[in-house]
Amino acid sequence: SLKMASDSPESLMALCTDYCLRNLEGTLCYLLDNETLRLHPDIFLPSEICDKLVNEYVELVKTDSIFEPHESFFTLFSDPRSTRLARIHLREQIVQDQDLEAIRKQDLVELYLTNCEKLTAKSLQTLVSFSHTLISLSLFGCCNIFYEEENPGGCEDDCLVNPTRQVLVKDFTFEGFSRLRFLNLGRLIEGVNVETLLRPLASLAALDLSGVQLNDVGFLTQWKDSLVSLVLYNMDLSEEHIQVIAQLRKLRHLDISRDHLSSYYKFKLTRRVLNLFVENLVNLTSLDISGHTMLENCTIPSMEEKMGQTSIEPAKSSIAPFRGLKRPLQFLGLFETSLCRLTHIPAYKVSGDKNEEQVLNAIEAYTEHRPEITSRAINLLFDIARIERCSQLLRALQLVITALKCHKDDKNIQVTGSAALFYLTNSEYRMEQSVKLRRQVIQVVLNGMESYQEVTVQRNCCLTLCNFSIPEELEFQYRRVNELLLNILNQSRQDESIQRIAVHLCNALVCQVDNDHKEAVGKMGFVMTMLKLIQKKLADKTCDQVMEFSWSALWNITDETPDNCEMFLNYSGMKLFLECLKEFPEKQELHRNMLGLLGNVAEVKELRPQLMTSQFISVFSNLLESKADGIEVSYNACGVLSHIMFDGPEAWGICEPHREEVVKRMWAAIQSWDINSRRNINYRSFEPILRLLPQGISPVSQHWATWALYNLVSVYPDKYCPLLIKEGGIPLLKDMIKMASARQETKEMARKVIEHCSNFKEENMDTSR
């Protein structure tokens, strides 16, 4: 079912919710006085829709950097006559006191506030307005909610001397919360009297006191007939705690796990304690003892343990105390304990570090509230993905995506999660991943790059992007991904390996995309960024991959994009070209990339006059004799000159070298090339070549163009015959054959091109009737 879940398209509800939130003004709302959002007066929305709007809004603000939060968003839900809220989950800095205040008239049944550090005691008062309806409440990590500001002086001047102090509220209790059954007070601030706070609650069913230190938990016995779930993660236990827990006979879920790294615990778990739980807590279906040190050996002798197939039957349990269970547990938390490596564990789901299944269970169980544990579990998954093959790939990917989304600002999770993603998205897993899932990966990778200017995260994220088909799979985030990469490349202190990967990605992104994409990226500063990198490499006298990729990227981004060609010239691109040529005379790949780019510049009529200097023309003429990279450098140099010749003798504004002399060298070069050369070039359109055919002012340009077409249709007929036919090349060639000014050899070649294309057409005709 997991595979199906990841492949199925978004529901209509999800798509509509997303659309409305991104276009509030055009859908549900109008702007009052150009600033405040107001709901249209004829709208009534039930809680199913309102809950989704609020929860999805929180998710978008948290995970989508382009999404703009609205200051007045929560006021849209202030009137229960038009909007109903029942179950909402709010997180982190997104929520402030005034937001809760805005919805105080709603009859909330479930309110989860997770790590909402901006909430103060003002929000405690707002909670009272939900007291008659609330069944579930979480204040996990809301570390300031029991603090109020007190201004001791009261007068204006005194405030400068005595700024407001944070004072702990001691008199708040859950008096009047008659329906409250589920309560999470994880990471509650020290100094709050938990017993007094909770005493008014008549029938608590679930209580979470994660990270709260209590020496006396005797008061818990007041709920011994109602409490079914108790979480005491990271509470340092004692014998007294154990005795109290053993009296809570209705418990179905007990979590006394801990982070074994967080601090020194005096308490050690014993065989006797586990026996006590098994004997007394007869309804137990879920137990978490992760991170505990076992004081004595409670495992079955290894001879007996290894017998038979792996079993979850309590009678065969490798952990002795669990042989007393009536039935296997639904969940058993053994992460970072020695017990998880045993053979027979009487539970359907075990969290641990023994194998992939246990590690995934750990990530699933601890992600929401325990990032410190989750990052270590993801680290184990990273090793599994790197060394072995993941057998539950989709589940692994979805869990890592969830963890990265949930803990966008947690460095450890961002480092381990982004590293795991690299291995989980590589080519061997490609077939198992849906478009939707791969898009989710791209989104969290870009979030990571945005939130973290940290080298490891940036490198992991860039490497992960290399696992995708570029530009196709990144096109839906095209602008954003380019901005992030340029941002990395513009940083003054640069990690060499990240620079190399980022330039490679930039190059791939501008290859084979539409011209409007190229123009947009040019306006973002792409050309300038590449030229700066080239400048830097020149200064260091290094011609490495970064240098070659930068020229290649410029070649790609100027292809049929005059604006970017102009930018290249305006930012002293030609000066850099000459300097690179002089500094690296032997670097063939570099020469090819540079001349490919200049070919693009030469195709723009308005820019050609800037190439008409003695220095440039001499350089291009000399490169006609180059044998670098097969024929590529010579071919591109000849292409540049062909466009310049096409402007006629009157455009030749220089005395040296003479136009006729250059023409002679061009003919000689073309005649020296092998017509069957395999090419390092990719034409998306023949338009710039075809415009050189119907003219008599420069027969050599005509010849270069015809040679180019002949070579490409002979060597790559499947790709280039259809392109030539589609772009109307055949009639142009036929007209050229009739021209008196065209050279005989050019006409011969043109006939061969036409013949090739008609043969190709006949071979590929559909003969089936």
mmCIF file with all atom_site columns, C-alpha atoms in Angstrom, residues 316-433:
data_model
loop_
_atom_site.group_PDB
_atom_site.id
_atom_site.type_symbol
_atom_site.label_atom_id
_atom_site.label_alt_id
_atom_site.label_comp_id
_atom_site.label_asym_id
_atom_site.label_entity_id
_atom_site.label_seq_id
_atom_site.pdbx_PDB_ins_code
_atom_site.Cartn_x
_atom_site.Cartn_y
_atom_site.Cartn_z
_atom_site.occupancy
_atom_site.B_iso_or_equiv
_atom_site.pdbx_formal_charge
_atom_site.auth_seq_id
_atom_site.auth_comp_id
_atom_site.auth_asym_id
_atom_site.auth_atom_id
_atom_site.pdbx_PDB_model_num
ATOM 1   C CA . LYS A 1 316 ? 10.383 -18.413 22.873  1.00 0.00 ? 316 LYS A CA 1
ATOM 2   C CA . SER A 1 317 ? 11.485 -14.891 23.821  1.00 0.00 ? 317 SER A CA 1
ATOM 3   C CA . SER A 1 318 ? 15.244 -14.310 24.008  1.00 0.00 ? 318 SER A CA 1
ATOM 4   C CA . ILE A 1 319 ? 14.501 -11.679 26.685  1.00 0.00 ? 319 ILE A CA 1
ATOM 5   C CA . ALA A 1 320 ? 13.545 -13.723 29.768  1.00 0.00 ? 320 ALA A CA 1
ATOM 6   C CA . PRO A 1 321 ? 11.037 -11.352 31.477  1.00 0.00 ? 321 PRO A CA 1
ATOM 7   C CA . PHE A 1 322 ? 8.962  -11.118 28.276  1.00 0.00 ? 322 PHE A CA 1
ATOM 8   C CA . ARG A 1 323 ? 8.235  -14.834 28.390  1.00 0.00 ? 323 ARG A CA 1
ATOM 9   C CA . GLY A 1 324 ? 5.500  -13.845 30.852  1.00 0.00 ? 324 GLY A CA 1
ATOM 10  C CA . LEU A 1 325 ? 3.603  -11.805 28.221  1.00 0.00 ? 325 LEU A CA 1
ATOM 11  C CA . LYS A 1 326 ? 0.167  -13.128 27.260  1.00 0.00 ? 326 LYS A CA 1
ATOM 12  C CA . ARG A 1 327 ? 0.652  -12.084 23.615  1.00 0.00 ? 327 ARG A CA 1
ATOM 13  C CA . PRO A 1 328 ? 3.372  -10.364 21.543  1.00 0.00 ? 328 PRO A CA 1
ATOM 14  C CA . LEU A 1 329 ? 3.643  -6.579  21.952  1.00 0.00 ? 329 LEU A CA 1
ATOM 15  C CA . GLN A 1 330 ? 2.567  -4.366  19.063  1.00 0.00 ? 330 GLN A CA 1
ATOM 16  C CA . PHE A 1 331 ? 5.677  -2.217  19.580  1.00 0.00 ? 331 PHE A CA 1
ATOM 17  C CA . LEU A 1 332 ? 8.868  -2.630  21.578  1.00 0.00 ? 332 LEU A CA 1
ATOM 18  C CA . GLY A 1 333 ? 11.441 0.191   21.658  1.00 0.00 ? 333 GLY A CA 1
ATOM 19  C CA . LEU A 1 334 ? 14.985 -1.187  21.998  1.00 0.00 ? 334 LEU A CA 1
ATOM 20  C CA . PHE A 1 335 ? 16.933 1.481   20.090  1.00 0.00 ? 335 PHE A CA 1
ATOM 21  C CA . GLU A 1 336 ? 20.529 1.783   21.357  1.00 0.00 ? 336 GLU A CA 1
ATOM 22  C CA . THR A 1 337 ? 20.201 -1.172  23.722  1.00 0.00 ? 337 THR A CA 1
ATOM 23  C CA . SER A 1 338 ? 21.998 -4.512  23.407  1.00 0.00 ? 338 SER A CA 1
ATOM 24  C CA . LEU A 1 339 ? 18.650 -6.357  23.465  1.00 0.00 ? 339 LEU A CA 1
ATOM 25  C CA . CYS A 1 340 ? 17.644 -5.375  19.906  1.00 0.00 ? 340 CYS A CA 1
ATOM 26  C CA . ARG A 1 341 ? 20.263 -7.743  18.455  1.00 0.00 ? 341 ARG A CA 1
ATOM 27  C CA . LEU A 1 342 ? 18.719 -10.886 19.956  1.00 0.00 ? 342 LEU A CA 1
ATOM 28  C CA . THR A 1 343 ? 16.966 -13.464 17.772  1.00 0.00 ? 343 THR A CA 1
ATOM 29  C CA . HIS A 1 344 ? 13.502 -13.903 19.288  1.00 0.00 ? 344 HIS A CA 1
ATOM 30  C CA . ILE A 1 345 ? 11.845 -10.621 20.251  1.00 0.00 ? 345 ILE A CA 1
ATOM 31  C CA . PRO A 1 346 ? 8.134  -10.910 21.129  1.00 0.00 ? 346 PRO A CA 1
ATOM 32  C CA . ALA A 1 347 ? 6.864  -7.832  19.262  1.00 0.00 ? 347 ALA A CA 1
ATOM 33  C CA . TYR A 1 348 ? 5.453  -7.109  15.809  1.00 0.00 ? 348 TYR A CA 1
ATOM 34  C CA . LYS A 1 349 ? 7.423  -3.872  15.519  1.00 0.00 ? 349 LYS A CA 1
ATOM 35  C CA . VAL A 1 350 ? 10.811 -3.286  17.136  1.00 0.00 ? 350 VAL A CA 1
ATOM 36  C CA . SER A 1 351 ? 12.902 -0.118  17.061  1.00 0.00 ? 351 SER A CA 1
ATOM 37  C CA . GLY A 1 352 ? 16.619 -0.838  17.213  1.00 0.00 ? 352 GLY A CA 1
ATOM 38  C CA . ASP A 1 353 ? 19.857 -0.732  15.278  1.00 0.00 ? 353 ASP A CA 1
ATOM 39  C CA . LYS A 1 354 ? 20.165 -4.368  14.177  1.00 0.00 ? 354 LYS A CA 1
ATOM 40  C CA . ASN A 1 355 ? 18.746 -4.132  10.636  1.00 0.00 ? 355 ASN A CA 1
ATOM 41  C CA . GLU A 1 356 ? 16.875 -1.915  8.195   1.00 0.00 ? 356 GLU A CA 1
ATOM 42  C CA . GLU A 1 357 ? 13.422 -2.761  9.567   1.00 0.00 ? 357 GLU A CA 1
ATOM 43  C CA . GLN A 1 358 ? 14.390 -1.812  13.148  1.00 0.00 ? 358 GLN A CA 1
ATOM 44  C CA . VAL A 1 359 ? 16.121 1.390   12.016  1.00 0.00 ? 359 VAL A CA 1
ATOM 45  C CA . LEU A 1 360 ? 13.104 2.493   9.946   1.00 0.00 ? 360 LEU A CA 1
ATOM 46  C CA . ASN A 1 361 ? 10.824 1.769   12.908  1.00 0.00 ? 361 ASN A CA 1
ATOM 47  C CA . ALA A 1 362 ? 13.059 4.007   15.020  1.00 0.00 ? 362 ALA A CA 1
ATOM 48  C CA . ILE A 1 363 ? 12.956 6.905   12.526  1.00 0.00 ? 363 ILE A CA 1
ATOM 49  C CA . GLU A 1 364 ? 9.172  6.539   12.293  1.00 0.00 ? 364 GLU A CA 1
ATOM 50  C CA . ALA A 1 365 ? 8.638  6.451   16.048  1.00 0.00 ? 365 ALA A CA 1
ATOM 51  C CA . TYR A 1 366 ? 10.968 9.280   17.097  1.00 0.00 ? 366 TYR A CA 1
ATOM 52  C CA . THR A 1 367 ? 10.961 11.855  14.275  1.00 0.00 ? 367 THR A CA 1
ATOM 53  C CA . GLU A 1 368 ? 8.250  14.166  15.561  1.00 0.00 ? 368 GLU A CA 1
ATOM 54  C CA . HIS A 1 369 ? 9.537  14.868  19.070  1.00 0.00 ? 369 HIS A CA 1
ATOM 55  C CA . ARG A 1 370 ? 13.067 13.421  19.306  1.00 0.00 ? 370 ARG A CA 1
ATOM 56  C CA . PRO A 1 371 ? 15.348 14.813  16.602  1.00 0.00 ? 371 PRO A CA 1
ATOM 57  C CA . GLU A 1 372 ? 18.416 13.922  18.691  1.00 0.00 ? 372 GLU A CA 1
ATOM 58  C CA . ILE A 1 373 ? 17.548 10.200  18.398  1.00 0.00 ? 373 ILE A CA 1
ATOM 59  C CA . THR A 1 374 ? 16.241 10.476  14.834  1.00 0.00 ? 374 THR A CA 1
ATOM 60  C CA . SER A 1 375 ? 19.492 11.884  13.453  1.00 0.00 ? 375 SER A CA 1
ATOM 61  C CA . ARG A 1 376 ? 21.391 8.862   14.827  1.00 0.00 ? 376 ARG A CA 1
ATOM 62  C CA . ALA A 1 377 ? 18.807 6.478   13.346  1.00 0.00 ? 377 ALA A CA 1
ATOM 63  C CA . ILE A 1 378 ? 19.066 8.221   9.949   1.00 0.00 ? 378 ILE A CA 1
ATOM 64  C CA . ASN A 1 379 ? 22.833 7.868   10.204  1.00 0.00 ? 379 ASN A CA 1
ATOM 65  C CA . LEU A 1 380 ? 22.374 4.094   10.526  1.00 0.00 ? 380 LEU A CA 1
ATOM 66  C CA . LEU A 1 381 ? 20.042 4.133   7.504   1.00 0.00 ? 381 LEU A CA 1
ATOM 67  C CA . PHE A 1 382 ? 22.716 6.060   5.576   1.00 0.00 ? 382 PHE A CA 1
ATOM 68  C CA . ASP A 1 383 ? 25.182 3.213   6.261   1.00 0.00 ? 383 ASP A CA 1
ATOM 69  C CA . ILE A 1 384 ? 22.644 0.602   5.158   1.00 0.00 ? 384 ILE A CA 1
ATOM 70  C CA . ALA A 1 385 ? 21.862 2.503   1.933   1.00 0.00 ? 385 ALA A CA 1
ATOM 71  C CA . ARG A 1 386 ? 25.569 3.040   1.242   1.00 0.00 ? 386 ARG A CA 1
ATOM 72  C CA . ILE A 1 387 ? 26.805 -0.475  1.934   1.00 0.00 ? 387 ILE A CA 1
ATOM 73  C CA . GLU A 1 388 ? 23.875 -2.827  1.358   1.00 0.00 ? 388 GLU A CA 1
ATOM 74  C CA . ARG A 1 389 ? 20.737 -2.490  -0.720  1.00 0.00 ? 389 ARG A CA 1
ATOM 75  C CA . CYS A 1 390 ? 17.666 -0.961  0.916   1.00 0.00 ? 390 CYS A CA 1
ATOM 76  C CA . SER A 1 391 ? 14.761 -3.382  0.758   1.00 0.00 ? 391 SER A CA 1
ATOM 77  C CA . GLN A 1 392 ? 12.089 -0.868  1.851   1.00 0.00 ? 392 GLN A CA 1
ATOM 78  C CA . LEU A 1 393 ? 13.167 2.003   -0.353  1.00 0.00 ? 393 LEU A CA 1
ATOM 79  C CA . LEU A 1 394 ? 9.883  3.926   -0.545  1.00 0.00 ? 394 LEU A CA 1
ATOM 80  C CA . ARG A 1 395 ? 9.318  3.784   3.172   1.00 0.00 ? 395 ARG A CA 1
ATOM 81  C CA . ALA A 1 396 ? 12.919 4.852   3.821   1.00 0.00 ? 396 ALA A CA 1
ATOM 82  C CA . LEU A 1 397 ? 12.643 7.787   1.430   1.00 0.00 ? 397 LEU A CA 1
ATOM 83  C CA . GLN A 1 398 ? 9.342  8.986   2.824   1.00 0.00 ? 398 GLN A CA 1
ATOM 84  C CA . LEU A 1 399 ? 10.618 8.809   6.399   1.00 0.00 ? 399 LEU A CA 1
ATOM 85  C CA . VAL A 1 400 ? 13.752 10.785  5.568   1.00 0.00 ? 400 VAL A CA 1
ATOM 86  C CA . ILE A 1 401 ? 11.708 13.390  3.663   1.00 0.00 ? 401 ILE A CA 1
ATOM 87  C CA . THR A 1 402 ? 9.365  13.747  6.656   1.00 0.00 ? 402 THR A CA 1
ATOM 88  C CA . ALA A 1 403 ? 12.293 14.148  9.075   1.00 0.00 ? 403 ALA A CA 1
ATOM 89  C CA . LEU A 1 404 ? 13.967 16.783  6.888   1.00 0.00 ? 404 LEU A CA 1
ATOM 90  C CA . LYS A 1 405 ? 10.689 18.713  6.543   1.00 0.00 ? 405 LYS A CA 1
ATOM 91  C CA . CYS A 1 406 ? 9.884  18.459  10.222  1.00 0.00 ? 406 CYS A CA 1
ATOM 92  C CA . HIS A 1 407 ? 13.342 19.577  11.391  1.00 0.00 ? 407 HIS A CA 1
ATOM 93  C CA . LYS A 1 408 ? 14.330 22.127  8.783   1.00 0.00 ? 408 LYS A CA 1
ATOM 94  C CA . ASP A 1 409 ? 16.560 23.952  11.270  1.00 0.00 ? 409 ASP A CA 1
ATOM 95  C CA . ASP A 1 410 ? 18.212 20.962  12.931  1.00 0.00 ? 410 ASP A CA 1
ATOM 96  C CA . LYS A 1 411 ? 21.761 20.750  11.628  1.00 0.00 ? 411 LYS A CA 1
ATOM 97  C CA . ASN A 1 412 ? 22.344 17.088  12.560  1.00 0.00 ? 412 ASN A CA 1
ATOM 98  C CA . ILE A 1 413 ? 19.200 15.914  10.774  1.00 0.00 ? 413 ILE A CA 1
ATOM 99  C CA . GLN A 1 414 ? 19.962 18.080  7.738   1.00 0.00 ? 414 GLN A CA 1
ATOM 100 C CA . VAL A 1 415 ? 23.476 16.604  7.470   1.00 0.00 ? 415 VAL A CA 1
ATOM 101 C CA . THR A 1 416 ? 22.541 12.932  7.965   1.00 0.00 ? 416 THR A CA 1
ATOM 102 C CA . GLY A 1 417 ? 19.246 13.235  6.058   1.00 0.00 ? 417 GLY A CA 1
ATOM 103 C CA . SER A 1 418 ? 20.766 14.903  3.004   1.00 0.00 ? 418 SER A CA 1
ATOM 104 C CA . ALA A 1 419 ? 23.539 12.268  2.946   1.00 0.00 ? 419 ALA A CA 1
ATOM 105 C CA . ALA A 1 420 ? 20.989 9.432   3.128   1.00 0.00 ? 420 ALA A CA 1
ATOM 106 C CA . LEU A 1 421 ? 18.953 11.013  0.300   1.00 0.00 ? 421 LEU A CA 1
ATOM 107 C CA . PHE A 1 422 ? 21.998 10.912  -1.968  1.00 0.00 ? 422 PHE A CA 1
ATOM 108 C CA . TYR A 1 423 ? 22.208 7.117   -1.676  1.00 0.00 ? 423 TYR A CA 1
ATOM 109 C CA . LEU A 1 424 ? 18.433 6.558   -1.713  1.00 0.00 ? 424 LEU A CA 1
ATOM 110 C CA . THR A 1 425 ? 17.936 8.437   -4.997  1.00 0.00 ? 425 THR A CA 1
ATOM 111 C CA . ASN A 1 426 ? 20.848 7.023   -6.993  1.00 0.00 ? 426 ASN A CA 1
ATOM 112 C CA . SER A 1 427 ? 20.310 5.200   -10.263 1.00 0.00 ? 427 SER A CA 1
ATOM 113 C CA . GLU A 1 428 ? 19.846 1.660   -8.925  1.00 0.00 ? 428 GLU A CA 1
ATOM 114 C CA . TYR A 1 429 ? 16.676 2.748   -7.096  1.00 0.00 ? 429 TYR A CA 1
ATOM 115 C CA . ARG A 1 430 ? 15.393 4.983   -9.899  1.00 0.00 ? 430 ARG A CA 1
ATOM 116 C CA . MET A 1 431 ? 12.767 2.615   -11.298 1.00 0.00 ? 431 MET A CA 1
ATOM 117 C CA . GLU A 1 432 ? 10.968 2.307   -7.964  1.00 0.00 ? 432 GLU A CA 1
ATOM 118 C CA . GLN A 1 433 ? 10.344 6.032   -7.545  1.00 0.00 ? 433 GLN A CA 1
#
